[in-house]
C-alpha cells in the first residue's frame, strides 16, 4: 500500500551543527537520512520509528528511515533535512527561475519490504 | 571597538569577532583561542558554536589534481588551463567567502567569458527576480530591532535556522520605541509545519502546502478593502475572518516587517510568491510603515548578490560570454545549464552542488572538469579535477561580508591557517589566466 505525500525539505538545527562537524559526520548523515512523518500516517502505513520506507516520484526513488514528526507535521506532509536525499527529488527543470521545485514535491511512500 | 588580547603565547581572546555561519552575521562574538582551536565562543548560538568549534586546521593537501596531492603552483597552472580553454565555463557558489574574493571571481568569469551564478539562484534568487518587478520596501535589522511592533515570519523557521534572530534583531529586544520588548510586539508565523518557531509567535497561520501565493494575494485584497471570496479557506486552510483580523492588526501597527524564507521561494510559484509578499508590504504603506526582507541563509550570500550586482548589474544568473552582462534566470542559472548539459567546465567556490543540486545537474557535473575551492572535503571536491583547500573566512581570513539586511560587516579572524584564502587563490588564478590569454592574443 502506498500513499501520496507532499515532501518539504528544510533546514534544522541539527543539520546545521552536523554540517559544521563535516558532511561525513554521523550526526549530519543521520539527520539528512531521516524522514519525518505525521504519527497517524505512520500508523496507517504500519511503520514505526526507525523503520525503512520507500519514497519515490518521477525524479527519485530511495529507501529512507522514518521518524515521527509528532505535532509538527499535519497528515500528508513529510519533512526531511536538506541533503542528498532531498536533492534526489528535485527536477532539473526550473520554469525559467533557476530554482528547481525544492519544497512541496509530490512523492509516493510505502513501507519498504524486508530485504529490499 | 575590536580588541585582541594576547594573554599568553597560546591563549588569545578575540573580541567583537563575526560569525559567518548564517545570514545574521552576528558581530559580537568573544572567542577564546587556544593552540589554534577556538575553545569558547561567548554570545554564539548553537549553530555559531558548532561553526567555531569545528573549523580547526585539518590535515589535508594544499591542492589536488584528480585526487592526487600537488603543489599549489601546479594546481593554479592546471586550473588556469581548464578555465581558459573551456568553451562554456560557469562560476558558481560564492555565498561562503568574502566579498573581496567574490569580486575577483566576477573578474575571472568576465575574462573567461562564462556565466556567473551564486547559491542565491537556489535560495532567494526568485526574490531577486521579484524585487526587480515590484521593488523592495526595505530597512536595516537595526530599524526592525528598534521599531517593528508587528512581525510576520513567513515560510521560515528562525528558531532553528537563525537562532539569534529573535533575540538580537526582531522579537525580543527592548528599545526606545518598544520599551517592553517582546510585550510591545505582535508576531505572526506563516508556515505549513508547526515548527519550533511557532512557540514564539502570537498567531500561527498553518497554511496548506503551496498556497503562499493565494494567501499573499488574499491579504493584498483585504489591504485594499476588496471583498475576498470565503473559499480562500479551502485553498489556504485559513478562515477569511482570521485573515481579516490579521489585516486589521497589520493596519494598526506602527512599523511592520515581513521576514520571509525559502518556504516562499522554493515552492511552486517561486518569484511570483516573493513578488506577492513584497507587494503586500508595499501596499501596506498606504496605511502605516511596512517593510519586507528575505531571511538569508549563508553567511555572505547577501554579499554575493551585492558584489555580482554592482559588478554586472544583476545579482545572479549572469552570462558574460558576449563581453557584456546578460541576465536570464533559467538560461544562465547553474542548475539549468548543468541539467541541460551545456557547461563544459565549472568553477565552484565555497559550495557543494554535487550534494544539493538536482540529479540531472549532478550527473553532468560528474562528467566535466571542475575547479573547486573549499575549506572542507565535500562531494564536489571529491570529483574535482583541481581542488584547493582554503582557509575559513571569518575564522582564519579577514575581509567583508554583508549581513542579510545588506549591511557590510568586517571580519576579525581568530587564528592563522596554513591554507591560502579564496581571495589569494583567486587573485593568483586571475593573474595566470590573463598571462595565458595575453600570450595567445594576436594583439
XYZ file of C-alpha atoms in Angstrom:
559
model
C 0.000 0.000 0.000
C 1.405 3.397 -0.960
C 0.179 6.901 -0.241
C 0.764 10.258 -1.874
C 2.506 12.837 0.289
C 3.933 16.313 -0.046
C 7.629 16.497 0.804
C 9.028 19.633 2.456
C 12.830 19.600 2.737
C 14.265 22.247 5.039
C 16.877 23.330 7.499
C 17.150 22.064 11.058
C 19.383 22.996 13.913
C 20.905 19.508 13.929
C 21.549 19.645 10.187
C 23.377 22.941 10.722
C 25.521 21.732 13.590
C 26.200 18.444 11.769
C 27.248 20.373 8.686
C 29.967 22.065 10.706
C 31.183 18.740 12.037
C 31.502 17.685 8.404
C 29.292 16.219 5.733
C 30.622 12.763 6.571
C 29.926 13.078 10.301
C 27.472 10.666 11.902
C 25.219 13.488 13.129
C 24.913 15.074 9.684
C 24.340 11.812 7.840
C 21.747 10.685 10.374
C 19.867 13.976 10.126
C 19.721 14.154 6.323
C 18.693 10.494 6.088
C 15.700 10.674 8.438
C 12.233 11.271 7.040
C 9.694 12.772 9.432
C 6.039 11.835 9.115
C 2.750 12.523 10.885
C 2.051 9.814 13.514
C -1.377 8.946 12.008
C 0.214 8.436 8.604
C 2.824 6.192 10.205
C 0.110 4.121 11.789
C -1.749 3.807 8.506
C 1.424 2.747 6.668
C 2.222 0.422 9.579
C 5.672 1.866 10.185
C 7.362 2.751 13.466
C 10.319 4.996 14.343
C 13.459 3.613 12.697
C 11.627 1.553 10.054
C 12.572 1.954 6.427
C 10.157 3.278 3.848
C 10.425 3.530 0.093
C 9.829 7.069 -1.204
C 9.658 7.795 -4.909
C 8.390 10.028 -7.709
C 9.458 10.659 -11.315
C 12.741 12.178 -10.117
C 13.965 9.882 -7.368
C 13.474 6.532 -5.651
C 15.088 5.944 -2.243
C 14.833 3.889 0.908
C 14.985 6.024 3.995
C 14.462 5.668 7.746
C 11.287 7.208 9.106
C 10.602 9.002 12.387
C 7.528 10.568 13.928
C 7.201 14.286 13.233
C 4.776 14.461 16.170
C 2.625 17.611 16.158
C 4.921 19.447 13.777
C 3.561 17.794 10.653
C -0.080 17.650 9.563
C -1.253 14.446 7.861
C 0.028 14.110 4.311
C 3.132 16.227 4.874
C 6.678 14.866 5.111
C 9.814 16.663 6.258
C 13.473 15.853 5.605
C 16.584 17.961 6.210
C 18.317 19.338 3.148
C 20.857 16.858 1.876
C 21.478 14.154 -0.669
C 18.027 12.551 -0.385
C 16.061 15.789 -0.645
C 18.120 16.731 -3.723
C 17.187 13.472 -5.416
C 13.583 14.634 -5.612
C 14.373 17.970 -7.238
C 13.752 18.155 -11.001
C 16.261 19.582 -13.482
C 13.546 21.952 -14.766
C 13.272 25.339 -13.020
C 10.482 27.030 -15.018
C 12.751 29.882 -16.002
C 13.731 30.819 -12.468
C 16.971 28.950 -11.758
C 15.244 27.337 -8.796
C 14.074 23.735 -9.109
C 10.915 22.866 -7.152
C 12.690 22.244 -3.853
C 9.769 22.234 -1.430
C 6.294 20.855 -1.835
C 7.157 17.968 -4.137
C 4.623 15.149 -4.514
C 6.034 11.758 -3.591
C 4.728 8.257 -3.011
C 5.640 6.391 0.159
C 5.186 2.780 1.188
C 6.659 0.565 3.854
C 9.860 -0.935 2.485
C 9.644 -4.670 2.072
C 12.145 -6.713 4.059
C 15.411 -7.391 2.271
C 14.694 -4.800 -0.412
C 35.912 48.676 19.089
C 37.734 45.480 18.368
C 40.477 44.298 20.625
C 42.676 41.288 20.521
C 44.400 40.465 23.767
C 47.265 38.038 23.825
C 47.288 36.672 27.338
C 49.936 34.073 26.666
C 51.685 32.606 23.656
C 48.942 30.072 23.041
C 45.871 31.705 24.555
C 44.142 34.538 22.768
C 40.862 36.367 23.256
C 39.290 37.870 20.129
C 36.565 40.366 20.926
C 33.871 41.555 18.517
C 34.561 38.670 16.168
C 31.979 37.897 13.493
C 30.177 34.609 12.977
C 29.703 33.832 9.296
C 27.646 30.677 9.574
C 24.264 32.229 8.765
C 22.932 35.468 7.324
C 22.525 37.051 10.777
C 26.330 37.614 10.732
C 26.403 38.319 14.486
C 29.436 40.513 15.132
C 29.515 40.406 18.925
C 31.394 37.141 19.409
C 34.072 36.806 22.042
C 36.315 33.942 21.042
C 38.844 32.150 23.202
C 41.581 30.631 21.060
C 43.934 28.021 22.440
C 46.567 26.341 20.289
C 44.809 27.222 17.036
C 41.456 25.989 18.247
C 38.504 28.059 19.341
C 37.534 26.679 22.718
C 34.922 29.228 23.777
C 32.540 31.345 21.726
C 30.706 33.719 24.028
C 27.402 35.032 22.606
C 27.354 32.379 19.843
C 24.163 30.381 19.255
C 24.122 26.608 18.840
C 24.965 26.943 15.138
C 27.666 29.532 15.799
C 29.310 27.370 18.440
C 29.435 24.393 16.092
C 30.823 26.690 13.372
C 33.643 27.986 15.585
C 34.472 24.725 17.370
C 34.634 22.556 14.245
C 36.753 24.711 11.970
C 40.254 23.860 13.009
C 43.246 23.094 10.848
C 42.787 19.731 9.162
C 45.490 17.520 7.731
C 44.783 17.986 4.051
C 46.850 18.741 0.962
C 47.026 22.356 -0.249
C 45.659 21.198 -3.559
C 44.899 18.072 -5.573
C 44.629 17.189 -9.243
C 42.326 14.188 -9.859
C 42.629 13.479 -6.144
C 46.460 13.410 -6.189
C 48.200 15.907 -3.883
C 50.097 18.523 -5.877
C 51.855 21.791 -5.253
C 49.847 24.967 -5.114
C 51.621 26.279 -8.241
C 50.847 23.125 -10.224
C 47.188 23.386 -9.241
C 46.996 27.057 -10.269
C 48.501 26.174 -13.661
C 46.056 23.336 -14.270
C 43.044 25.374 -13.076
C 44.049 28.260 -15.359
C 44.312 25.816 -18.286
C 40.850 24.396 -17.634
C 39.141 27.745 -17.269
C 40.955 29.374 -20.194
C 40.284 26.506 -22.585
C 36.644 25.910 -21.671
C 34.031 26.849 -24.262
C 31.281 27.472 -21.734
C 32.558 27.711 -18.150
C 30.261 28.515 -15.248
C 31.343 30.059 -11.951
C 29.106 29.047 -9.076
C 28.896 29.305 -5.295
C 30.374 32.349 -3.555
C 27.991 32.569 -0.592
C 30.575 31.389 1.954
C 33.518 33.584 1.115
C 34.482 37.224 1.492
C 33.230 39.957 -0.783
C 36.846 40.666 -1.692
C 37.061 37.114 -3.106
C 33.639 37.401 -4.760
C 34.842 40.455 -6.650
C 37.827 38.566 -8.110
C 35.574 35.643 -9.056
C 33.408 38.014 -11.108
C 36.523 39.358 -12.821
C 37.713 35.844 -13.701
C 34.270 34.965 -15.084
C 34.448 38.081 -17.238
C 37.925 37.241 -18.549
C 36.941 33.678 -19.444
C 33.553 34.699 -20.868
C 31.363 32.361 -18.890
C 28.297 32.520 -16.718
C 28.476 33.588 -13.102
C 25.857 32.455 -10.675
C 25.660 32.174 -6.913
C 23.862 29.924 -4.478
C 21.227 32.659 -4.452
C 19.760 31.065 -7.557
C 18.643 28.087 -5.419
C 17.858 30.249 -2.365
C 16.362 33.742 -2.717
C 17.092 34.105 -6.449
C 13.328 34.208 -7.057
C 13.146 37.115 -4.578
C 15.891 38.817 -6.574
C 13.699 38.476 -9.653
C 10.654 39.700 -7.736
C 12.247 42.853 -6.414
C 13.161 43.815 -9.971
C 9.448 43.639 -10.711
C 7.853 45.309 -7.694
C 10.744 46.825 -5.754
C 11.627 46.207 -2.151
C 10.448 48.380 0.722
C 13.360 47.737 2.983
C 15.246 48.729 6.101
C 18.116 47.546 8.252
C 17.761 44.960 11.009
C 18.555 47.804 13.387
C 15.306 49.522 12.414
C 13.383 46.292 12.916
C 15.045 45.826 16.283
C 14.181 49.327 17.419
C 10.828 49.962 15.756
C 8.988 46.876 14.469
C 5.917 46.293 16.628
C 4.393 43.795 14.167
C 6.426 40.946 12.710
C 5.374 38.341 10.196
C 7.732 35.390 9.751
C 6.666 33.709 6.526
C 7.959 30.372 5.240
C 10.918 30.231 7.580
C 11.903 28.699 10.878
C 14.281 31.185 12.519
C 14.291 29.247 15.798
C 16.363 26.588 14.012
C 17.911 28.335 11.024
C 18.736 31.762 12.544
C 18.685 31.094 16.301
C 19.647 34.615 17.422
C 17.333 36.469 15.059
C 14.513 36.631 17.605
C 16.697 37.814 20.470
C 19.161 40.067 18.672
C 17.217 41.606 15.785
C 13.480 41.103 15.786
C 11.251 39.706 18.515
C 12.773 40.306 21.912
C 14.940 43.458 22.024
C 13.807 46.413 24.090
C 14.304 49.832 22.555
C 13.377 53.471 22.899
C 10.230 52.848 20.826
C 9.456 49.400 22.260
C 10.473 49.717 25.919
C 8.801 46.425 26.901
C 10.469 44.442 24.121
C 8.502 41.295 23.328
C 5.350 42.592 25.064
C 5.238 45.558 22.702
C 5.395 43.370 19.606
C 2.927 41.092 17.830
C 4.399 38.137 15.965
C 2.724 36.041 13.281
C 4.189 32.836 11.864
C 3.002 31.566 8.496
C 4.147 28.035 7.685
C 2.957 24.626 6.569
C 4.674 22.991 9.559
C 4.196 23.799 13.205
C 7.900 24.392 13.661
C 9.821 25.325 16.781
C 9.294 28.965 15.773
C 5.516 28.580 16.329
C 6.007 28.724 20.089
C 7.494 32.205 19.735
C 4.550 33.583 17.738
C 1.287 35.101 18.974
C -0.598 33.971 15.880
C 0.251 30.853 13.889
C -1.285 30.547 10.435
C -0.720 26.938 9.413
C -1.342 27.180 5.708
C -1.837 24.352 3.270
C 1.252 23.497 1.223
C 1.699 25.510 -1.955
C -0.802 28.219 -1.033
C 1.562 31.109 -0.183
C 0.642 32.907 -3.400
C -3.087 32.724 -2.727
C -2.639 33.796 0.898
C -0.494 36.801 -0.046
C -2.981 37.904 -2.691
C -5.919 37.474 -0.297
C -4.107 39.738 2.168
C -3.331 42.212 -0.613
C -7.022 42.277 -1.481
C -8.025 42.818 2.135
C -5.455 45.590 2.430
C -7.155 47.354 -0.469
C -10.623 46.818 1.026
C -11.653 44.311 -1.657
C -14.168 41.563 -0.811
C -12.409 38.228 -0.760
C -14.270 35.008 -1.552
C -14.552 32.935 1.640
C -13.404 29.896 -0.353
C -9.886 31.213 0.273
C -10.090 28.929 3.318
C -10.392 25.852 1.093
C -7.203 26.796 -0.745
C -5.101 28.156 2.097
C -6.562 26.474 5.174
C -7.048 29.857 6.878
C -10.590 31.188 7.523
C -11.329 34.537 5.907
C -12.329 36.003 9.271
C -8.888 35.215 10.681
C -7.229 36.868 7.699
C -9.424 39.948 8.223
C -8.381 40.042 11.856
C -4.686 39.791 10.959
C -5.074 42.525 8.340
C -6.817 44.823 10.864
C -3.907 44.383 13.226
C -1.393 44.922 10.428
C -3.020 48.254 9.623
C -2.874 49.301 13.265
C 0.858 48.592 13.567
C 3.304 51.461 13.781
C 6.040 49.583 11.942
C 5.501 46.168 10.394
C 8.044 43.794 8.910
C 7.557 40.653 6.833
C 10.602 38.401 7.104
C 10.254 35.640 4.542
C 12.186 32.466 3.954
C 12.564 29.751 1.398
C 9.133 28.333 2.104
C 8.097 31.183 -0.165
C 10.810 30.961 -2.832
C 11.274 27.209 -3.206
C 7.607 26.357 -3.573
C 5.652 26.352 -6.828
C 5.160 29.972 -7.839
C 8.651 30.939 -6.606
C 9.298 34.512 -7.804
C 5.532 35.095 -8.053
C 5.252 34.183 -4.368
C 8.075 36.555 -3.423
C 6.567 39.254 -5.597
C 3.210 38.911 -3.832
C 4.864 39.179 -0.402
C 6.977 42.195 -1.409
C 3.944 43.852 -2.989
C 1.884 43.243 0.166
C 4.474 45.136 2.217
C 4.475 47.906 -0.372
C 0.646 48.110 -0.340
C 0.559 48.343 3.449
C 2.459 51.637 3.283
C -0.839 53.246 2.313
C -1.729 52.816 5.996
C 1.463 52.592 8.005
C 5.136 51.762 7.667
C 5.775 48.210 6.419
C 8.885 46.515 5.054
C 9.721 43.058 3.707
C 13.112 41.366 3.946
C 14.250 37.935 2.802
C 15.845 35.807 5.541
C 19.197 34.831 4.075
C 20.898 31.549 4.835
C 24.630 31.512 4.205
C 26.999 33.962 5.874
C 27.754 36.034 2.797
C 25.083 35.102 0.272
C 23.902 38.708 0.575
C 27.429 39.826 -0.318
C 27.373 37.551 -3.355
C 24.184 39.279 -4.537
C 25.651 42.713 -3.874
C 29.044 42.110 -5.483
C 27.670 40.409 -8.600
C 25.053 43.180 -8.868
C 27.477 46.079 -8.542
C 29.878 44.359 -10.932
C 27.438 43.277 -13.637
C 24.112 44.978 -12.940
C 22.399 41.710 -11.966
C 22.637 39.689 -8.792
C 22.812 36.105 -10.121
C 22.411 34.090 -13.327
C 24.619 36.399 -15.396
C 26.346 35.469 -18.643
C 29.466 37.361 -19.726
C 30.189 35.375 -22.892
C 29.421 38.221 -25.281
C 31.604 40.688 -23.444
C 28.656 42.368 -21.740
C 26.377 41.062 -18.988
C 23.131 39.288 -19.811
C 20.695 38.197 -17.090
C 18.337 35.333 -17.710
C 17.317 33.005 -14.906
C 16.561 29.580 -16.333
C 19.141 30.067 -19.074
C 22.260 31.230 -17.235
C 21.500 29.781 -13.813
C 23.750 26.908 -12.860
C 21.155 24.280 -12.057
C 19.654 24.704 -15.536
C 22.779 24.920 -17.621
C 24.172 21.837 -15.922
C 20.919 19.861 -16.169
C 20.812 20.682 -19.895
C 24.434 19.594 -20.276
C 25.659 22.967 -21.586
C 28.657 23.905 -19.423
C 31.926 22.156 -20.233
C 33.746 23.316 -17.086
C 32.626 24.536 -13.678
C 34.422 26.768 -11.219
C 32.925 26.082 -7.799
C 33.823 28.425 -4.963
C 32.678 27.554 -1.437
C 29.657 25.494 -2.456
C 28.744 21.829 -2.819
C 26.446 21.374 -5.818
C 27.268 17.642 -6.008
C 25.298 17.321 -2.768
C 22.467 19.734 -3.284
C 21.702 20.029 -6.987
C 19.142 18.024 -8.920
C 20.252 14.623 -10.186
C 20.466 15.675 -13.875
C 22.696 18.607 -12.835
C 24.839 16.338 -10.654
C 25.154 13.792 -13.463
C 26.554 16.473 -15.761
C 28.880 17.900 -13.097
C 30.427 14.450 -12.759
C 31.331 14.479 -16.477
C 33.030 17.864 -16.810
C 36.200 19.463 -15.466
C 35.693 21.083 -12.078
C 37.915 23.562 -10.272
C 36.842 23.642 -6.627
C 37.773 25.854 -3.664
C 36.553 24.601 -0.276
C 37.922 24.508 3.279
C 36.448 21.045 3.837
C 36.179 17.876 1.810
C 32.844 17.751 0.007
C 31.184 15.577 -2.622
C 32.045 18.289 -5.161
C 35.699 18.477 -4.051
C 35.887 14.681 -4.304
C 35.087 14.687 -8.027
C 37.050 17.872 -8.819
C 39.761 17.899 -11.455
C 41.535 20.555 -9.397
C 40.645 21.090 -5.736
C 42.149 23.709 -3.433
C 41.920 23.507 0.349
C 41.194 27.006 1.606
C 41.312 28.797 4.914
C 37.947 29.559 6.526
C 36.531 33.056 6.143
C 35.935 34.837 9.398
C 37.922 32.273 11.385
C 41.258 32.445 9.527
C 40.657 35.096 6.914
C 39.786 38.796 7.217
C 37.537 40.609 4.796
C 33.984 41.836 4.458
C 30.628 40.096 4.500
C 27.131 41.519 4.020
C 24.535 40.812 6.674
C 21.102 39.744 5.420
C 19.967 43.388 5.504
C 22.768 44.382 3.074
C 24.917 45.962 5.800
C 28.632 45.195 5.273
C 30.393 43.818 8.356
C 34.174 43.379 8.803
C 35.648 40.019 9.845
C 38.126 39.603 12.690
C 39.893 36.279 12.265
C 40.835 34.161 15.273
C 43.956 32.332 14.123
C 46.096 31.777 11.041
C 45.672 28.899 8.665
C 48.428 27.253 6.616
C 45.968 27.201 3.723
C 45.529 30.152 1.399
C 42.344 32.163 1.363
C 39.859 32.157 -1.508
C 40.975 35.709 -2.250
C 44.646 34.727 -2.523
C 43.919 31.738 -4.753
C 41.502 33.654 -6.970
C 43.938 36.557 -7.342
C 46.744 34.187 -8.375
C 44.416 32.403 -10.755
C 43.213 35.627 -12.361
C 46.835 36.688 -12.906
C 47.759 33.362 -14.521
C 44.623 33.337 -16.702
C 45.462 36.811 -18.004
C 49.063 35.809 -18.699
C 47.851 32.857 -20.733
C 45.253 34.901 -22.601
C 47.723 37.683 -23.415
C 50.369 35.174 -24.552
C 47.993 33.723 -27.128
C 46.424 37.038 -28.083
C 47.238 38.307 -31.589
C 47.231 41.902 -30.390
